[in-house]
CSV table of C-alpha atoms in Angstrom, one decimal:
chain,number,residue,atom,x,y,z
A,1,MET,CA,15.8,22.5,-11.4
A,2,GLU,CA,13.3,22.0,-14.1
A,3,VAL,CA,14.1,22.5,-17.7
A,4,GLN,CA,11.6,24.4,-19.7
A,5,LYS,CA,11.7,22.8,-23.2
A,6,LYS,CA,10.6,24.7,-26.2
A,7,PRO,CA,9.0,23.5,-29.5
A,8,ILE,CA,11.9,23.4,-31.6
A,9,LEU,CA,10.5,23.4,-35.3
A,10,GLY,CA,8.0,25.9,-34.4
A,11,GLU,CA,10.5,28.3,-32.9
A,12,LEU,CA,13.0,27.9,-35.8
A,13,ARG,CA,10.2,28.3,-38.6
A,14,LYS,CA,9.2,31.7,-37.2
A,15,LEU,CA,12.9,32.9,-36.8
A,16,ASN,CA,13.7,35.9,-38.9
A,17,VAL,CA,16.9,36.3,-40.6
A,18,GLY,CA,19.5,37.6,-38.2
A,19,GLY,CA,17.4,36.6,-35.3
A,20,VAL,CA,18.6,34.3,-32.4
A,21,VAL,CA,16.6,31.7,-30.3
A,22,THR,CA,18.1,29.7,-27.6
A,23,PHE,CA,17.1,26.1,-26.3
A,24,PRO,CA,18.1,24.2,-23.2
A,25,ILE,CA,21.2,22.2,-23.8
A,26,GLU,CA,19.2,18.9,-23.2
A,27,GLN,CA,17.6,19.7,-26.5
A,28,ARG,CA,20.9,19.9,-28.4
A,29,SER,CA,20.4,16.8,-30.6
A,30,SER,CA,17.1,17.7,-31.5
A,31,VAL,CA,17.9,21.2,-32.2
A,32,ILE,CA,20.7,20.0,-34.7
A,33,ALA,CA,18.5,17.5,-36.3
A,34,SER,CA,15.7,20.1,-36.7
A,35,ILE,CA,18.1,22.5,-38.4
A,36,SER,CA,19.3,19.9,-40.8
A,37,LYS,CA,15.6,19.1,-41.6
A,38,LEU,CA,14.7,22.8,-42.2
A,39,LYS,CA,17.8,23.3,-44.5
A,40,LYS,CA,16.6,20.5,-46.7
A,41,GLU,CA,12.8,21.4,-46.6
A,42,MET,CA,13.4,25.0,-47.2
A,43,ALA,CA,16.3,24.7,-49.7
A,44,ARG,CA,14.4,26.8,-52.4
A,45,GLN,CA,14.0,29.7,-49.9
A,46,GLN,CA,17.8,29.2,-49.0
A,47,TRP,CA,16.9,28.9,-45.4
A,48,ASP,CA,20.1,28.5,-43.4
A,49,ALA,CA,21.2,28.8,-39.7
A,50,LYS,CA,24.3,28.1,-37.5
A,51,TRP,CA,24.2,26.8,-34.0
A,52,SER,CA,26.6,27.1,-31.1
A,53,ASP,CA,26.8,25.6,-27.5
A,54,ARG,CA,26.9,27.8,-24.6
A,55,LEU,CA,27.9,25.3,-22.1
A,56,SER,CA,28.4,27.7,-19.3
A,57,GLU,CA,24.7,28.8,-19.7
A,58,TYR,CA,23.4,25.3,-20.3
A,59,LYS,CA,21.9,26.5,-23.7
A,60,VAL,CA,22.2,26.0,-27.6
A,61,ALA,CA,22.0,29.1,-29.5
A,62,VAL,CA,20.7,29.2,-33.1
A,63,GLU,CA,21.1,32.2,-35.5
A,64,ARG,CA,19.2,32.3,-38.7
A,65,LEU,CA,21.6,33.3,-41.6
A,66,HIS,CA,19.1,33.2,-44.6
């Protein structure tokens, strides 16, 4: 089965507050690093998000908090 990878930073930047985006589990490390990067870059706008693994679905879900 071929995994469809998404552009992580682009998807996270356009995510609205309360919105959720999912990525393949294979991108987990990059997703976590990208969230950390955006928190620092957009600290003045209080950008924040949380992530969770959905191992049964082989996905990582990210929800924008601020």
